[in-house]
Amino acid sequence: MVQSGGCSANDFREVFKKNIERRVRSLPDSNGLSKETVLSSWMSKFDSVYGGDDDGWRRAGTNLNVQSELILSKEQLFQMFQTILGVQKVEHQLLYNGLQLDNVDEQAAQIRRELDGRLQQVDRMARGRTFPVFVSSDMDLLFVEEQRSSISVLMSNLESVPVSRGAPDFKHKLKRSSISSSFLDVGDDGDVLSKSDIQLSFSLEVIIMEIQGLKSVAPNRVVYVTMEMEGGQKLQTDHAEASRPQWGTQGDFTTTHPLPSVKVKLFTENTGVLALEDKELGRLVLTPTVGGPKQAQFHRMDTPKNSLDSDLRIRLSVRLDRPANVKHTGFVYVVGQRVWKRWKRRYLVLVQVSQYTFAVCSYREKRAEPQELMQLDGYTVDYCRPPPGVQGGRFFFSAVREGDQVTFGCDDEQDRLLWVQSLYRATGQSYKPKPPPSKTASGGGAPKPPSASSVDPSERPGLDELISTPPCDLDHGALFSVLQKLTLKHRMNDSFSCLGWFSPGQVFVLDEYCARYGVRGCIRHLSYLKELMEYAENSILVDPTLLHYSYAFCASHIHGNRPDGTLTVTVEEQEEFYRIRDQLMKLLENQISHFRYCFPFGRPDGALKATLSLQERVLMDGSTPVSPEDLRTLLCSCLQRAAHINYGQLVEFANVTVDGEASAERQLEDVMRLGELCIEVLQQNDEHHSEAFLSWSNLMTEHAETFLSLYGADMDAALQVQPIDSWNSFPLFQLLNNFLRPDPHLSNGAFHKHLQDLFVPLVVRYIDLMEASIAQSVHRGLENETWHAVSNGSASSEDLFWKLDALQMFVIDLNWPDPEFAKHLDQRLKLMSMDMMEACVKRTKSAFDGRMQRANKSTDFRVSSSVCTMFNVIVDAKKQSSKLCVVAGANESDHQWQQYHPNTHVLVDETIAYMTAMLVSKFSAVLDGVLSKLSQYDEGSLFFPLLSLTKPRADLADKYVTFVRQNQDIVRERVSEEIYVDKVFEHWYMSWAKTLCVWLTARVDLQLHPYQLRMLIKMVKETYRDFRLQGVLDPVLNNKSYETVYNRLTVEEATAAVRAAHDLQGVSMRDSGEDEPTE
């Protein structure tokens, strides 16, 4: 972006803003700090760094430069083109003085001479048939008409320019000269000037300074001066004392007389009572002329007879300004054949009536209308020898035309030089008069060498010849090409991002050059195209719209559309156009092939789209539009090359070298980094350049596929050297697949399918190996399991579930694009999880059975931690099965695999129920043991007589209550899920109540022994309380079995109380009202 020189400060800022905004938006949200604040801070920092410390001063200077770029004065244009052409200031001053650029009349005369010279050149070309070589011989006459028409337009434009602000509205029509046919016949011969057409207006300025030699008036008397123009108003100074008659009063007059008469009178106040007028002391009559002395001078005044003021003088200055339409004035001797037929000294005035009409008029004093006039159309002025037999005049010149000659004589050589120069400008002649050598120069002294800084151009060797060279003799097409080349070089090196566009001031000068010297528009734009393409080929950004404009102009000219009205086409223009067209075609193809580097980040905005439009225009043959197939073929070829160029630049930027000797890990790292860069490049293409290719969206897709295929070659080479048991390449697949899968154009494209084909075997092999590894770990782990509690289960179960979950997450993270294969992977992993979980459940159940079978049935039995761990493993398996063993989106046809594999949920639920039942049965077995001991006290039993004589053991109920409480605490503490703990307690309690109910029902006809009654009451009361504290609900607690047990024990207690109350030792079912069952 920096090297191209085509991006402005705003372009850099926008690119930076987009990149920072994308990065900031990807960050997680932060409490108390919004992303807009972060982005604003970044942009403020960018502005600070970009602008520097003196940012305000820089911006103010930039704005000033922009304004000066839009509006340039004449001096600024001079200074600019001095720099462009490499002209030093002193050289410019010499040229400026030599060309008399400060003289408007000389410039207008030069334009008239140039136009006349061009007309004469066209006439010579027409007579001699020396035309440029045109593509058709019929264009010769058209060329003459074109040239005359263009010159006529310039003449009309010049004629339309008013001569001066106060000049009359008369515009004289042009007539054909009598000595040449250089002027156009737009008027007839009778259209000549009359005396009434000459209208002049002069401004006269008289300043009265002081009076000297005034003696006839007392010093205290008042004097004053009056100024009066013949036929005009009368002005008066202020009063002053006669002792000090000084004023400095200015009087302004306007007159139409070239030789006006001004009367100046000195008066003093008349103090007489009967005096009607003041007394006149002196008078002076002046006849000022244009170009007279401007300094104040003393003039002797005429005084009355017998006046004492014999030496009365007045100091004043008189200035008669020359109007803009008066080019020269003066007293000259003149004689002619048609006017001024007698050699006489006359006051002549050179008057410009219009831009092409001049007249020499003779005037008398106090006359506004000329006495005689000579219209200068067709005259040629030159120096001449003294005519014979004339008296008056020392230096002579003449004006000659067919049938007339007018001779002029001057008393001063400088006066003659000025007259000749003025008439030379007025006649518009191509020949420049050369003054004859002066007598002093031909004397005996050696001639003085001319100075390099001399003001007179004739004294500088070579410069006069350069200035006097007729412009029509120069090759202005070649000169303009040089000027345009240097101007463009200056423009491209300035501080503005111009993209090849000239500034308004430069365009103004170039347009004026082409219009004044007849530079053909096609030549101008061909030269412009050539220079612009040279810059573009040197990686300097040029606006394609500018190229399009110039090329369209040239193409329309060559193929006959004539945008500038030109009807002729030269062979040189045609050949140059087709050569530039081929060069432009190559340039555009190269720019499209390097679109990332010619238009970085899509900048300048719309430049790539304009380049594509220009490419389509260049492919057109005349006005015939190019076929979409041809344009698409060309763009496809360019984008294919662009893919190779972009990938090569990317590899060079990443500093990645395809080295077969590098380690496999190193190659994989390089390919991984290269893949990230490739994704970034494609994202930038889509963000910044895809809009230009909207009409050919498939072309950008093909470009991306080609780009990725080049990367695929390096990727394949790096993957081939990877070890067969290495899985480090899967992040590469995830990186590329996550980029390709959401893209509607690249998803399941050629590269995407190649990527899938490349990684399918790796994924399948990885899953196979993982399945074998997990199965082996399940077998060995459960075989050697110590059943120590680890998290929610044992070490083996936790490892199994983690591996299954990690494997499934791995497949999910792959986001496999092919839905069929993704479904296959999902089903396979679910089936594998079912197999592994089934094996884990069965092995755990088997281990549980073994532990429970080895457990004793006495009240010393405690649930071991290993049994709780096994129970937790099954419970965790149920939780994990809902995640690992369910196929998402399965339908009836997908359940065929379930015919072979049982439902894992059912298996797990059955196992949990089985283990719960086993625990409850073990607890019931302990209760059965306690009840069997109490059965020995039944009436009619074998041991009843002996036991009734002995003292019964009182700790049997306490041991059982302790057994219940401790096992409840163990289960509550070591089983992870509360819901299953509650289920165990419910089943245990229901089994306990049922067992007691059955035992008591079997002895319904027998009366309980006091010992039996005391133990049972204690066991029932404490156990009921303990299960209630563990959260067993009242409907479960107060079931029918418990009510039966409660009622029987209550009756037995009443019976025992009637018979012998001391036998219960204070144990009663009615210790607390809260223990009674609700009815």
mmCIF file with all atom_site columns, N, CA, C and O in Angstrom, residues 39-57:
data_model
loop_
_atom_site.group_PDB
_atom_site.id
_atom_site.type_symbol
_atom_site.label_atom_id
_atom_site.label_alt_id
_atom_site.label_comp_id
_atom_site.label_asym_id
_atom_site.label_entity_id
_atom_site.label_seq_id
_atom_site.pdbx_PDB_ins_code
_atom_site.Cartn_x
_atom_site.Cartn_y
_atom_site.Cartn_z
_atom_site.occupancy
_atom_site.B_iso_or_equiv
_atom_site.pdbx_formal_charge
_atom_site.auth_seq_id
_atom_site.auth_comp_id
_atom_site.auth_asym_id
_atom_site.auth_atom_id
_atom_site.pdbx_PDB_model_num
ATOM 1  N N  . LEU A 1 39 ? -12.422 -0.202 20.890 1.00 0.00 ? 39 LEU A N  1
ATOM 2  C CA . LEU A 1 39 ? -12.201 0.169  19.496 1.00 0.00 ? 39 LEU A CA 1
ATOM 3  C C  . LEU A 1 39 ? -11.909 1.657  19.358 1.00 0.00 ? 39 LEU A C  1
ATOM 4  O O  . LEU A 1 39 ? -11.010 2.060  18.600 1.00 0.00 ? 39 LEU A O  1
ATOM 5  N N  . SER A 1 40 ? -12.635 2.485  20.077 1.00 0.00 ? 40 SER A N  1
ATOM 6  C CA . SER A 1 40 ? -12.390 3.926  20.032 1.00 0.00 ? 40 SER A CA 1
ATOM 7  C C  . SER A 1 40 ? -11.000 4.269  20.544 1.00 0.00 ? 40 SER A C  1
ATOM 8  O O  . SER A 1 40 ? -10.320 5.150  19.999 1.00 0.00 ? 40 SER A O  1
ATOM 9  N N  . SER A 1 41 ? -10.547 3.557  21.568 1.00 0.00 ? 41 SER A N  1
ATOM 10 C CA . SER A 1 41 ? -9.203  3.800  22.097 1.00 0.00 ? 41 SER A CA 1
ATOM 11 C C  . SER A 1 41 ? -8.143  3.435  21.071 1.00 0.00 ? 41 SER A C  1
ATOM 12 O O  . SER A 1 41 ? -7.152  4.155  20.888 1.00 0.00 ? 41 SER A O  1
ATOM 13 N N  . TRP A 1 42 ? -8.336  2.320  20.385 1.00 0.00 ? 42 TRP A N  1
ATOM 14 C CA . TRP A 1 42 ? -7.379  1.908  19.343 1.00 0.00 ? 42 TRP A CA 1
ATOM 15 C C  . TRP A 1 42 ? -7.311  2.947  18.224 1.00 0.00 ? 42 TRP A C  1
ATOM 16 O O  . TRP A 1 42 ? -6.236  3.292  17.732 1.00 0.00 ? 42 TRP A O  1
ATOM 17 N N  . MET A 1 43 ? -8.472  3.452  17.796 1.00 0.00 ? 43 MET A N  1
ATOM 18 C CA . MET A 1 43 ? -8.488  4.422  16.701 1.00 0.00 ? 43 MET A CA 1
ATOM 19 C C  . MET A 1 43 ? -7.859  5.744  17.131 1.00 0.00 ? 43 MET A C  1
ATOM 20 O O  . MET A 1 43 ? -7.184  6.408  16.334 1.00 0.00 ? 43 MET A O  1
ATOM 21 N N  . SER A 1 44 ? -8.061  6.130  18.366 1.00 0.00 ? 44 SER A N  1
ATOM 22 C CA . SER A 1 44 ? -7.427  7.350  18.873 1.00 0.00 ? 44 SER A CA 1
ATOM 23 C C  . SER A 1 44 ? -5.908  7.195  18.889 1.00 0.00 ? 44 SER A C  1
ATOM 24 O O  . SER A 1 44 ? -5.169  8.127  18.537 1.00 0.00 ? 44 SER A O  1
ATOM 25 N N  . LYS A 1 45 ? -5.440  6.009  19.274 1.00 0.00 ? 45 LYS A N  1
ATOM 26 C CA . LYS A 1 45 ? -4.003  5.759  19.268 1.00 0.00 ? 45 LYS A CA 1
ATOM 27 C C  . LYS A 1 45 ? -3.460  5.790  17.843 1.00 0.00 ? 45 LYS A C  1
ATOM 28 O O  . LYS A 1 45 ? -2.374  6.336  17.600 1.00 0.00 ? 45 LYS A O  1
ATOM 29 N N  . PHE A 1 46 ? -4.199  5.229  16.912 1.00 0.00 ? 46 PHE A N  1
ATOM 30 C CA . PHE A 1 46 ? -3.756  5.252  15.511 1.00 0.00 ? 46 PHE A CA 1
ATOM 31 C C  . PHE A 1 46 ? -3.648  6.687  14.996 1.00 0.00 ? 46 PHE A C  1
ATOM 32 O O  . PHE A 1 46 ? -2.656  7.057  14.352 1.00 0.00 ? 46 PHE A O  1
ATOM 33 N N  . ASP A 1 47 ? -4.654  7.492  15.292 1.00 0.00 ? 47 ASP A N  1
ATOM 34 C CA . ASP A 1 47 ? -4.620  8.885  14.842 1.00 0.00 ? 47 ASP A CA 1
ATOM 35 C C  . ASP A 1 47 ? -3.450  9.626  15.466 1.00 0.00 ? 47 ASP A C  1
ATOM 36 O O  . ASP A 1 47 ? -2.809  10.465 14.810 1.00 0.00 ? 47 ASP A O  1
ATOM 37 N N  . SER A 1 48 ? -3.165  9.319  16.715 1.00 0.00 ? 48 SER A N  1
ATOM 38 C CA . SER A 1 48 ? -2.047  9.983  17.388 1.00 0.00 ? 48 SER A CA 1
ATOM 39 C C  . SER A 1 48 ? -0.717  9.587  16.767 1.00 0.00 ? 48 SER A C  1
ATOM 40 O O  . SER A 1 48 ? 0.143   10.430 16.516 1.00 0.00 ? 48 SER A O  1
ATOM 41 N N  . VAL A 1 49 ? -0.542  8.298  16.505 1.00 0.00 ? 49 VAL A N  1
ATOM 42 C CA . VAL A 1 49 ? 0.719   7.825  15.919 1.00 0.00 ? 49 VAL A CA 1
ATOM 43 C C  . VAL A 1 49 ? 0.856   8.314  14.485 1.00 0.00 ? 49 VAL A C  1
ATOM 44 O O  . VAL A 1 49 ? 1.929   8.751  14.055 1.00 0.00 ? 49 VAL A O  1
ATOM 45 N N  . TYR A 1 50 ? -0.238  8.264  13.727 1.00 0.00 ? 50 TYR A N  1
ATOM 46 C CA . TYR A 1 50 ? -0.173  8.652  12.316 1.00 0.00 ? 50 TYR A CA 1
ATOM 47 C C  . TYR A 1 50 ? 0.043   10.154 12.158 1.00 0.00 ? 50 TYR A C  1
ATOM 48 O O  . TYR A 1 50 ? 0.801   10.593 11.294 1.00 0.00 ? 50 TYR A O  1
ATOM 49 N N  . GLY A 1 51 ? -0.647  10.936 12.994 1.00 0.00 ? 51 GLY A N  1
ATOM 50 C CA . GLY A 1 51 ? -0.553  12.376 12.838 1.00 0.00 ? 51 GLY A CA 1
ATOM 51 C C  . GLY A 1 51 ? 0.676   12.983 13.470 1.00 0.00 ? 51 GLY A C  1
ATOM 52 O O  . GLY A 1 51 ? 1.141   14.034 13.048 1.00 0.00 ? 51 GLY A O  1
ATOM 53 N N  . GLY A 1 52 ? 1.254   12.325 14.472 1.00 0.00 ? 52 GLY A N  1
ATOM 54 C CA . GLY A 1 52 ? 2.408   12.895 15.145 1.00 0.00 ? 52 GLY A CA 1
ATOM 55 C C  . GLY A 1 52 ? 1.999   13.913 16.198 1.00 0.00 ? 52 GLY A C  1
ATOM 56 O O  . GLY A 1 52 ? 0.828   14.151 16.471 1.00 0.00 ? 52 GLY A O  1
ATOM 57 N N  . ASP A 1 53 ? 3.021   14.555 16.781 1.00 0.00 ? 53 ASP A N  1
ATOM 58 C CA . ASP A 1 53 ? 2.744   15.508 17.862 1.00 0.00 ? 53 ASP A CA 1
ATOM 59 C C  . ASP A 1 53 ? 2.094   16.788 17.339 1.00 0.00 ? 53 ASP A C  1
ATOM 60 O O  . ASP A 1 53 ? 1.244   17.372 17.985 1.00 0.00 ? 53 ASP A O  1
ATOM 61 N N  . ASP A 1 54 ? 2.505   17.217 16.130 1.00 0.00 ? 54 ASP A N  1
ATOM 62 C CA . ASP A 1 54 ? 1.982   18.465 15.573 1.00 0.00 ? 54 ASP A CA 1
ATOM 63 C C  . ASP A 1 54 ? 0.865   18.162 14.599 1.00 0.00 ? 54 ASP A C  1
ATOM 64 O O  . ASP A 1 54 ? 0.860   18.580 13.446 1.00 0.00 ? 54 ASP A O  1
ATOM 65 N N  . ASP A 1 55 ? -0.111  17.393 15.082 1.00 0.00 ? 55 ASP A N  1
ATOM 66 C CA . ASP A 1 55 ? -1.193  16.945 14.189 1.00 0.00 ? 55 ASP A CA 1
ATOM 67 C C  . ASP A 1 55 ? -2.019  18.129 13.685 1.00 0.00 ? 55 ASP A C  1
ATOM 68 O O  . ASP A 1 55 ? -2.381  18.177 12.514 1.00 0.00 ? 55 ASP A O  1
ATOM 69 N N  . GLY A 1 56 ? -2.319  19.067 14.566 1.00 0.00 ? 56 GLY A N  1
ATOM 70 C CA . GLY A 1 56 ? -3.115  20.209 14.143 1.00 0.00 ? 56 GLY A CA 1
ATOM 71 C C  . GLY A 1 56 ? -2.405  21.036 13.098 1.00 0.00 ? 56 GLY A C  1
ATOM 72 O O  . GLY A 1 56 ? -2.992  21.480 12.107 1.00 0.00 ? 56 GLY A O  1
ATOM 73 N N  . TRP A 1 57 ? -1.071  21.239 13.305 1.00 0.00 ? 57 TRP A N  1
ATOM 74 C CA . TRP A 1 57 ? -0.304  22.007 12.321 1.00 0.00 ? 57 TRP A CA 1
ATOM 75 C C  . TRP A 1 57 ? -0.245  21.292 10.985 1.00 0.00 ? 57 TRP A C  1
ATOM 76 O O  . TRP A 1 57 ? -0.369  21.905 9.926  1.00 0.00 ? 57 TRP A O  1
#
